[in-house]
Amino acid sequence: MSPQIEVLLVAIVVSVACALPGVFLILRRMALMSDAISHSVLLGIVVGFFIIGQVDSPILLIFAAATGVATVSLVELLHRTQLVKEDAAIGIVFPALFSLGVILVTKYASNVHLDQDVVLLGEIALAPFDRLTILGLNLPRGLVTMALILVVNLLCIAVFYKELKISTFDSGLATALGFSPAVIHYGLMSLVSITAVGAFHAVGAVLVVALMIVPPATAYLLTNRLSVMLVISSLVGTISAIMGYVVAIKMDASVAGAMASMTGICFLLTFLIAPQRGILAIIYRRFRQKWDFSQTMLLIHLVNHEGREDKAEECSLNRINHHLSWNQTFTRNVVLYAEKQGSIQIEKQILRLTNRGREIADQAFAK
Amino acid sequence: MPINQSSSAIEVTDLTVAYQEKPVLWDIDMSVPPGVLMAIVGPNGAGKTTLIKAILGLVRSTSGQMLIYGKPYQQQRHIVSYVPQRGSVDWDFPTTVKDVVIMGRYGALGWLRRPGKQEKKLASEAMEKVGILNLENRQISQLSGGQQQRVFLARALTQDAQIYFMDEPFQGVDATTERAIVSLLQQFRQEGKTVVVVHHDLQTVSDYFDWVTLLNVRRIASGPVDAIFNESNLRQTYGGRIGFLKTEQEMSKPQVLTEPTL
Amino acid sequence: MQVFLYLFSDYTLRTVAIGTAILGIVSGALGSYAVLRKQSLVGDAISHAALPGICLAFLITDSKAPFVMVVGASLAGWLGILVVTAIVRNTRIKEDAALGIILAVFFGVGIVLLTLIQKMPNANQAGLDKFLFGQAAALLERDIKTMGIIGVMVIGLTLLFWKEFKLLCFDPAFGASLGFPMKILDILLMTLIVMAIVIGLQAVGVVLMSAMVVAPASAARQWTNRLAFMVCLAAFFGAMAGITGAVISSTAAKIPTGPMIVICASIIFLFSLAFAPNRGLIWRLRLKKVKFDLETTEVDSG
């Protein structure tokens, strides 16, 4: 395989591996935890490196995963003192841990290709140069690590699908059924941490956040079903990865940055044109609803004022616009619309409800 | 019933408030004479808070006119006082009781001017009237629910308004506070002021108020308590989610149970 | 001690100290409002979003004048906020995810622009990547001037609209009923917060600036229950963290400024959390012990 293909493969595997836990983070309103964890795992990597002496050992994964869980725990600890609100706690904990990590790296480890830029951006282009042999195949180390993490994520989600689903949408029910939401919570955070660490080497802290949040958010605009959301997130992540890589090569720019930007473009497109939840669909729907809604407003006004002394005033064709604060043209159009729908009749300049009109008004009240 | 517009405290006509084409209030007409203590009651989601907010211009109305003593709200701010729900505020905010009460004078101070001795004096008088002067330097997070409500009341008092709008002031307060609120309302009535209260407790409507508006997205009925607050109107308002308890002696005056929570 | 003598005699260190003091004061003060409104993480999104703004400003004007950077960063930051609002208002995506989207995507675009700039054949463009982690040692007099002017403006406006902002943060509905235009005040305060973040980006960097908005204010909150004291104390803490961190970073080898300042701010925070009277944790433990003693003695004597 050519180096480019290998890099692409790494990018794809990273994207899918990140998208999967990201779906749950979005649904559980913990999106920014991915930001926090992906930054603070750096500290775990550095500390692990100091203790073990190697940058690429799998034991680093454990250190880093522990840091991720520690981040979450620290945030909750701070929050529980009731002296700090939760968002402030996040905003204090991860910069502190990350800063510690960066300082340790630049001061003591900058000769081991763990410098500032790498930390933020990874170095996916160098992936083909660090290889290992496994099962007789000679592959980039990054690809193997990430593929393993992907498999772990897939397995965990598959095995604990029911528990994840219930605890995400109804934690009360989950407890009642005997699942411990806390266990699932920390389990999910561990998955996120491990994924963040693995992805770190390839794409850096920035892109981990992009891959964990943006494709799932995009999928959230397209579907209601958890399983479909998982699939779409992975697809969007993959597309962003491929397109990002291609663009980066063409423009000779940062691969991680390009991939992150691509996730944004996918999101933007979906935001605009998604079938039910996209902006264009919403505008169209509101436009159509406006006529029905205005007709209903007219009918309800007629219902409220018919048979009363002020009927002549309130229901007259000429005065209606004043009472409903509509301009004349709009009023005329609504009246025409209502006439066409058969909900009103006009007699001697006074609007009257038909039976159909009465039905519509009653339905509106029933809601 | 036709009322000379300029003689009513509040005149609402054809008010509709909708949020993204979903109606919260439909075509509300309401006329409130000056000097009454009026309760607004209705089930959850009936639009009671929205009605007040629409009159005060705090939410946008799709249609309708709202007049306070004959003029739109923007011209009458100086005679209106608004007491929001206690829960709408973060009581962890670093500020003292006195600070919050002085906020009532911000409207009179206008832009940029700081509160001075005069404002502090008015605040002290108001705090004394509701019985929280001894708490004036306390951090608001250290207050009980009833004390918090009285802070809001003191703030409203400093505004020296002609018409008061209160959103569920009796909700979750202790007996002392309840008595304080009631005595304040009585004092207002004696002074000829108008008070509109979103009220949650059907039991006490006829005890505390002389005017009532029944609301459930539409106005069901509005008028003097004795005439309007009856079984038929209440059934219409609450749609059957309400029970009535009639004792032997009180057959003529239906006693109302609190509605079950939705 | 030697270091502080250097502070006054060494021109560079003096510049650095003044610059980071300004940034600390402004971000601490405005950070108080952000924290009280539970907008701590909005600061994170704004500062990450500023990166493409800085790059574009440079690409368009071909200048690295501090004023140009500030304008670019602010516009990008504000654009980020608008996009977040648009997402939250029109879709079912919640605020945390929307902030994350802006943060990651804008920053990604910024990184792409940065790498493109670094490849340009113009020798003038070196050094924009100092906006990633900050480089206080590179602060020049013109930078300080810009920071100073903006800082004075921001603090001045905060003092001017003191009671209006208090109303906005505590009870906006009541404020609106009094006739104050709450939406406009909200935009004004947001702009001041954006400015507070933007002037610090040179020293602390995009990735970590948000901590300077959150940590000093959260630390100050532990010591007082009055808004005025909190804002002043937060400004003081911010300045302390800024100066200490910048001086250490400038004088010691291989320590980037941004992280060092954040460490100092975090230490101040931890200290406040533990030792502040009435709220601090140590205080609470002692109170518990006193209560426990009282109770046990009562039992004994009763």
mmCIF file of N, CA, C and O in Angstrom, chain A residues 98-165:
data_model
loop_
_atom_site.group_PDB
_atom_site.id
_atom_site.type_symbol
_atom_site.label_atom_id
_atom_site.label_comp_id
_atom_site.label_asym_id
_atom_site.label_seq_id
_atom_site.Cartn_x
_atom_site.Cartn_y
_atom_site.Cartn_z
ATOM 1 N N PHE A 98 -3.859 20.353 31.059
ATOM 2 C CA PHE A 98 -3.227 20.476 29.745
ATOM 3 C C PHE A 98 -1.970 21.331 29.842
ATOM 4 O O PHE A 98 -0.940 21.014 29.247
ATOM 5 N N SER A 99 -2.051 22.429 30.592
ATOM 6 C CA SER A 99 -0.890 23.302 30.735
ATOM 7 C C SER A 99 0.267 22.555 31.370
ATOM 8 O O SER A 99 1.416 22.659 30.927
ATOM 9 N N LEU A 100 -0.051 21.809 32.400
ATOM 10 C CA LEU A 100 0.990 21.011 33.049
ATOM 11 C C LEU A 100 1.636 20.092 32.027
ATOM 12 O O LEU A 100 2.867 19.984 31.935
ATOM 13 N N GLY A 101 0.803 19.434 31.244
ATOM 14 C CA GLY A 101 1.318 18.533 30.222
ATOM 15 C C GLY A 101 2.205 19.248 29.221
ATOM 16 O O GLY A 101 3.295 18.789 28.892
ATOM 17 N N VAL A 102 1.740 20.406 28.747
ATOM 18 C CA VAL A 102 2.531 21.129 27.741
ATOM 19 C C VAL A 102 3.865 21.571 28.297
ATOM 20 O O VAL A 102 4.907 21.464 27.641
ATOM 21 N N ILE A 103 3.857 22.056 29.528
ATOM 22 C CA ILE A 103 5.108 22.513 30.119
ATOM 23 C C ILE A 103 6.081 21.351 30.263
ATOM 24 O O ILE A 103 7.259 21.446 29.896
ATOM 25 N N LEU A 104 5.589 20.231 30.786
ATOM 26 C CA LEU A 104 6.460 19.064 30.936
ATOM 27 C C LEU A 104 7.003 18.640 29.578
ATOM 28 O O LEU A 104 8.182 18.316 29.438
ATOM 29 N N VAL A 105 6.144 18.641 28.589
ATOM 30 C CA VAL A 105 6.593 18.215 27.265
ATOM 31 C C VAL A 105 7.675 19.140 26.723
ATOM 32 O O VAL A 105 8.735 18.709 26.291
ATOM 33 N N THR A 106 7.399 20.442 26.731
ATOM 34 C CA THR A 106 8.366 21.336 26.094
ATOM 35 C C THR A 106 9.652 21.410 26.880
ATOM 36 O O THR A 106 10.717 21.605 26.322
ATOM 37 N N LYS A 107 9.550 21.241 28.201
ATOM 38 C CA LYS A 107 10.767 21.379 28.976
ATOM 39 C C LYS A 107 11.615 20.115 28.941
ATOM 40 O O LYS A 107 12.830 20.169 28.856
ATOM 41 N N TYR A 108 10.956 18.965 29.026
ATOM 42 C CA TYR A 108 11.736 17.750 29.215
ATOM 43 C C TYR A 108 11.649 16.760 28.073
ATOM 44 O O TYR A 108 12.400 15.812 28.024
ATOM 45 N N ALA A 109 10.716 16.951 27.191
ATOM 46 C CA ALA A 109 10.532 15.881 26.213
ATOM 47 C C ALA A 109 10.474 16.387 24.789
ATOM 48 O O ALA A 109 9.996 15.701 23.904
ATOM 49 N N SER A 110 10.934 17.592 24.566
ATOM 50 C CA SER A 110 10.730 18.147 23.229
ATOM 51 C C SER A 110 11.588 17.459 22.176
ATOM 52 O O SER A 110 11.416 17.680 21.000
ATOM 53 N N ASN A 111 12.476 16.620 22.607
ATOM 54 C CA ASN A 111 13.259 15.917 21.612
ATOM 55 C C ASN A 111 12.631 14.585 21.214
ATOM 56 O O ASN A 111 13.179 13.838 20.433
ATOM 57 N N VAL A 112 11.475 14.321 21.801
ATOM 58 C CA VAL A 112 10.854 13.036 21.487
ATOM 59 C C VAL A 112 9.580 13.247 20.688
ATOM 60 O O VAL A 112 8.538 12.680 20.983
ATOM 61 N N HIS A 113 9.655 14.132 19.697
ATOM 62 C CA HIS A 113 8.551 14.490 18.789
ATOM 63 C C HIS A 113 7.194 14.634 19.478
ATOM 64 O O HIS A 113 6.182 14.192 18.998
ATOM 65 N N LEU A 114 7.253 15.288 20.603
ATOM 66 C CA LEU A 114 6.002 15.593 21.301
ATOM 67 C C LEU A 114 5.964 17.087 21.565
ATOM 68 O O LEU A 114 5.863 17.508 22.693
ATOM 69 N N ASP A 115 6.124 17.886 20.535
ATOM 70 C CA ASP A 115 6.167 19.316 20.821
ATOM 71 C C ASP A 115 4.777 19.946 20.679
ATOM 72 O O ASP A 115 3.798 19.273 20.396
ATOM 73 N N GLN A 116 4.765 21.241 20.832
ATOM 74 C CA GLN A 116 3.496 21.968 20.897
ATOM 75 C C GLN A 116 2.585 21.685 19.708
ATOM 76 O O GLN A 116 1.411 21.389 19.845
ATOM 77 N N ASP A 117 3.186 21.792 18.542
ATOM 78 C CA ASP A 117 2.344 21.662 17.352
ATOM 79 C C ASP A 117 1.785 20.260 17.232
ATOM 80 O O ASP A 117 0.634 20.062 16.864
ATOM 81 N N VAL A 118 2.613 19.287 17.526
ATOM 82 C CA VAL A 118 2.152 17.908 17.437
ATOM 83 C C VAL A 118 0.971 17.691 18.368
ATOM 84 O O VAL A 118 -0.007 17.042 18.031
ATOM 85 N N VAL A 119 1.111 18.269 19.535
ATOM 86 C CA VAL A 119 0.075 18.078 20.532
ATOM 87 C C VAL A 119 -1.274 18.545 20.009
ATOM 88 O O VAL A 119 -2.304 17.926 20.225
ATOM 89 N N LEU A 120 -1.240 19.652 19.322
ATOM 90 C CA LEU A 120 -2.503 20.165 18.822
ATOM 91 C C LEU A 120 -2.931 19.485 17.534
ATOM 92 O O LEU A 120 -4.104 19.289 17.291
ATOM 93 N N LEU A 121 -1.969 19.152 16.712
ATOM 94 C CA LEU A 121 -2.316 18.770 15.356
ATOM 95 C C LEU A 121 -1.997 17.335 15.001
ATOM 96 O O LEU A 121 -2.414 16.854 13.967
ATOM 97 N N GLY A 122 -1.287 16.666 15.826
ATOM 98 C CA GLY A 122 -0.901 15.306 15.456
ATOM 99 C C GLY A 122 0.063 15.347 14.285
ATOM 100 O O GLY A 122 0.502 16.399 13.843
ATOM 101 N N GLU A 123 0.374 14.195 13.780
ATOM 102 C CA GLU A 123 1.269 14.176 12.632
ATOM 103 C C GLU A 123 0.935 12.969 11.796
ATOM 104 O O GLU A 123 1.718 12.047 11.645
ATOM 105 N N ILE A 124 -0.261 13.009 11.291
ATOM 106 C CA ILE A 124 -0.773 11.836 10.598
ATOM 107 C C ILE A 124 0.061 11.507 9.373
ATOM 108 O O ILE A 124 0.154 10.362 8.959
ATOM 109 N N ALA A 125 0.681 12.547 8.832
ATOM 110 C CA ALA A 125 1.469 12.300 7.621
ATOM 111 C C ALA A 125 2.675 11.422 7.902
ATOM 112 O O ALA A 125 3.239 10.811 6.994
ATOM 113 N N LEU A 126 3.077 11.397 9.152
ATOM 114 C CA LEU A 126 4.244 10.586 9.493
ATOM 115 C C LEU A 126 3.863 9.170 9.866
ATOM 116 O O LEU A 126 4.721 8.357 10.192
ATOM 117 N N ALA A 127 2.577 8.892 9.839
ATOM 118 C CA ALA A 127 2.131 7.564 10.289
ATOM 119 C C ALA A 127 2.808 6.414 9.553
ATOM 120 O O ALA A 127 3.175 5.419 10.180
ATOM 121 N N PRO A 128 2.981 6.539 8.236
ATOM 122 C CA PRO A 128 3.570 5.380 7.543
ATOM 123 C C PRO A 128 4.999 5.065 7.973
ATOM 124 O O PRO A 128 5.493 3.981 7.675
ATOM 125 N N PHE A 129 5.630 6.002 8.666
ATOM 126 C CA PHE A 129 7.046 5.788 8.947
ATOM 127 C C PHE A 129 7.288 5.048 10.235
ATOM 128 O O PHE A 129 8.419 4.694 10.549
ATOM 129 N N ASP A 130 6.232 4.837 10.999
ATOM 130 C CA ASP A 130 6.396 4.142 12.263
ATOM 131 C C ASP A 130 5.645 2.830 12.146
ATOM 132 O O ASP A 130 4.427 2.797 12.273
ATOM 133 N N ARG A 131 6.356 1.788 11.905
ATOM 134 C CA ARG A 131 5.661 0.556 11.548
ATOM 135 C C ARG A 131 5.878 -0.538 12.563
ATOM 136 O O ARG A 131 6.801 -0.513 13.357
ATOM 137 N N LEU A 132 4.996 -1.471 12.553
ATOM 138 C CA LEU A 132 5.263 -2.709 13.278
ATOM 139 C C LEU A 132 4.696 -3.878 12.469
ATOM 140 O O LEU A 132 3.889 -3.686 11.570
ATOM 141 N N THR A 133 5.156 -5.038 12.839
ATOM 142 C CA THR A 133 4.693 -6.207 12.102
ATOM 143 C C THR A 133 3.771 -7.022 12.981
ATOM 144 O O THR A 133 4.094 -7.345 14.121
ATOM 145 N N ILE A 134 2.607 -7.274 12.442
ATOM 146 C CA ILE A 134 1.649 -8.041 13.241
ATOM 147 C C ILE A 134 0.968 -9.039 12.329
ATOM 148 O O ILE A 134 0.537 -8.724 11.226
ATOM 149 N N LEU A 135 0.873 -10.250 12.801
ATOM 150 C CA LEU A 135 0.265 -11.328 12.025
ATOM 151 C C LEU A 135 0.859 -11.397 10.614
ATOM 152 O O LEU A 135 0.174 -11.623 9.639
ATOM 153 N N GLY A 136 2.140 -11.177 10.543
ATOM 154 C CA GLY A 136 2.786 -11.295 9.253
ATOM 155 C C GLY A 136 2.618 -10.088 8.349
ATOM 156 O O GLY A 136 3.192 -10.034 7.267
ATOM 157 N N LEU A 137 1.829 -9.085 8.767
ATOM 158 C CA LEU A 137 1.650 -7.898 7.925
ATOM 159 C C LEU A 137 2.480 -6.753 8.488
ATOM 160 O O LEU A 137 2.598 -6.587 9.698
ATOM 161 N N ASN A 138 3.020 -5.990 7.584
ATOM 162 C CA ASN A 138 3.795 -4.827 8.011
ATOM 163 C C ASN A 138 2.938 -3.581 7.875
ATOM 164 O O ASN A 138 2.630 -3.137 6.776
ATOM 165 N N LEU A 139 2.531 -3.035 9.018
ATOM 166 C CA LEU A 139 1.562 -1.933 8.978
ATOM 167 C C LEU A 139 2.027 -0.745 9.814
ATOM 168 O O LEU A 139 2.856 -0.902 10.709
ATOM 169 N N PRO A 140 1.482 0.440 9.526
ATOM 170 C CA PRO A 140 1.788 1.575 10.397
ATOM 171 C C PRO A 140 1.252 1.311 11.789
ATOM 172 O O PRO A 140 0.135 0.798 11.961
ATOM 173 N N ARG A 141 2.058 1.700 12.789
ATOM 174 C CA ARG A 141 1.664 1.462 14.168
ATOM 175 C C ARG A 141 0.349 2.163 14.485
ATOM 176 O O ARG A 141 -0.522 1.626 15.169
ATOM 177 N N GLY A 142 0.235 3.420 13.977
ATOM 178 C CA GLY A 142 -0.981 4.186 14.243
ATOM 179 C C GLY A 142 -2.222 3.465 13.764
ATOM 180 O O GLY A 142 -3.252 3.449 14.442
ATOM 181 N N LEU A 143 -2.115 2.836 12.598
ATOM 182 C CA LEU A 143 -3.266 2.145 12.042
ATOM 183 C C LEU A 143 -3.667 0.980 12.936
ATOM 184 O O LEU A 143 -4.847 0.775 13.223
ATOM 185 N N VAL A 144 -2.678 0.244 13.371
ATOM 186 C CA VAL A 144 -2.976 -0.917 14.214
ATOM 187 C C VAL A 144 -3.623 -0.483 15.528
ATOM 188 O O VAL A 144 -4.658 -1.012 15.945
ATOM 189 N N THR A 145 -2.992 0.513 16.189
ATOM 190 C CA THR A 145 -3.538 0.973 17.467
ATOM 191 C C THR A 145 -4.976 1.430 17.306
ATOM 192 O O THR A 145 -5.866 1.023 18.051
ATOM 193 N N MET A 146 -5.160 2.279 16.309
ATOM 194 C CA MET A 146 -6.484 2.855 16.127
ATOM 195 C C MET A 146 -7.495 1.797 15.749
ATOM 196 O O MET A 146 -8.650 1.846 16.191
ATOM 197 N N ALA A 147 -7.074 0.832 14.930
ATOM 198 C CA ALA A 147 -8.010 -0.221 14.542
ATOM 199 C C ALA A 147 -8.433 -1.027 15.763
ATOM 200 O O ALA A 147 -9.620 -1.373 15.932
ATOM 201 N N LEU A 148 -7.480 -1.298 16.636
ATOM 202 C CA LEU A 148 -7.817 -2.020 17.863
ATOM 203 C C LEU A 148 -8.817 -1.226 18.699
ATOM 204 O O LEU A 148 -9.804 -1.769 19.210
ATOM 205 N N ILE A 149 -8.537 0.078 18.822
ATOM 206 C CA ILE A 149 -9.450 0.910 19.612
ATOM 207 C C ILE A 149 -10.833 0.916 18.981
ATOM 208 O O ILE A 149 -11.861 0.850 19.675
ATOM 209 N N LEU A 150 -10.860 0.987 17.667
ATOM 210 C CA LEU A 150 -12.147 0.959 16.983
ATOM 211 C C LEU A 150 -12.904 -0.320 17.303
ATOM 212 O O LEU A 150 -14.104 -0.303 17.598
ATOM 213 N N VAL A 151 -12.187 -1.433 17.270
ATOM 214 C CA VAL A 151 -12.825 -2.705 17.573
ATOM 215 C C VAL A 151 -13.353 -2.713 19.004
ATOM 216 O O VAL A 151 -14.482 -3.149 19.275
ATOM 217 N N VAL A 152 -12.540 -2.205 19.919
ATOM 218 C CA VAL A 152 -12.987 -2.142 21.322
ATOM 219 C C VAL A 152 -14.257 -1.302 21.435
ATOM 220 O O VAL A 152 -15.225 -1.696 22.098
ATOM 221 N N ASN A 153 -14.253 -0.130 20.790
ATOM 222 C CA ASN A 153 -15.444 0.729 20.828
ATOM 223 C C ASN A 153 -16.660 -0.004 20.281
ATOM 224 O O ASN A 153 -17.737 0.002 20.887
ATOM 225 N N LEU A 154 -16.487 -0.620 19.127
ATOM 226 C CA LEU A 154 -17.601 -1.333 18.501
ATOM 227 C C LEU A 154 -18.136 -2.417 19.437
ATOM 228 O O LEU A 154 -19.342 -2.537 19.653
ATOM 229 N N LEU A 155 -17.209 -3.186 20.008
ATOM 230 C CA LEU A 155 -17.635 -4.266 20.892
ATOM 231 C C LEU A 155 -18.396 -3.722 22.087
ATOM 232 O O LEU A 155 -19.492 -4.192 22.416
ATOM 233 N N CYS A 156 -17.814 -2.718 22.738
ATOM 234 C CA CYS A 156 -18.472 -2.176 23.928
ATOM 235 C C CYS A 156 -19.858 -1.661 23.599
ATOM 236 O O CYS A 156 -20.826 -1.906 24.324
ATOM 237 N N ILE A 157 -19.945 -0.932 22.505
ATOM 238 C CA ILE A 157 -21.256 -0.383 22.163
ATOM 239 C C ILE A 157 -22.225 -1.498 21.805
ATOM 240 O O ILE A 157 -23.400 -1.468 22.180
ATOM 241 N N ALA A 158 -21.741 -2.498 21.105
ATOM 242 C CA ALA A 158 -22.629 -3.588 20.727
ATOM 243 C C ALA A 158 -23.098 -4.356 21.952
ATOM 244 O O ALA A 158 -24.293 -4.629 22.123
ATOM 245 N N VAL A 159 -22.166 -4.675 22.834
ATOM 246 C CA VAL A 159 -22.516 -5.501 23.991
ATOM 247 C C VAL A 159 -23.415 -4.730 24.955
ATOM 248 O O VAL A 159 -24.385 -5.253 25.484
ATOM 249 N N PHE A 160 -23.091 -3.453 25.166
ATOM 250 C CA PHE A 160 -23.842 -2.692 26.158
ATOM 251 C C PHE A 160 -24.849 -1.758 25.511
ATOM 252 O O PHE A 160 -25.229 -0.751 26.108
ATOM 253 N N TYR A 161 -25.285 -2.108 24.326
ATOM 254 C CA TYR A 161 -26.160 -1.205 23.570
ATOM 255 C C TYR A 161 -27.412 -0.843 24.350
ATOM 256 O O TYR A 161 -27.763 0.326 24.491
ATOM 257 N N LYS A 162 -28.037 -1.872 24.884
ATOM 258 C CA LYS A 162 -29.286 -1.633 25.611
ATOM 259 C C LYS A 162 -29.054 -0.695 26.796
ATOM 260 O O LYS A 162 -29.778 0.262 27.021
ATOM 261 N N GLU A 163 -28.002 -1.005 27.571
ATOM 262 C CA GLU A 163 -27.736 -0.209 28.768
ATOM 263 C C GLU A 163 -27.411 1.237 28.393
ATOM 264 O O GLU A 163 -27.890 2.177 29.017
ATOM 265 N N LEU A 164 -26.588 1.379 27.343
ATOM 266 C CA LEU A 164 -26.239 2.734 26.914
ATOM 267 C C LEU A 164 -27.478 3.500 26.492
ATOM 268 O O LEU A 164 -27.675 4.650 26.846
ATOM 269 N N LYS A 165 -28.323 2.815 25.741
ATOM 270 C CA LYS A 165 -29.511 3.487 25.208
ATOM 271 C C LYS A 165 -30.406 3.953 26.348
ATOM 272 O O LYS A 165 -30.825 5.109 26.415
#
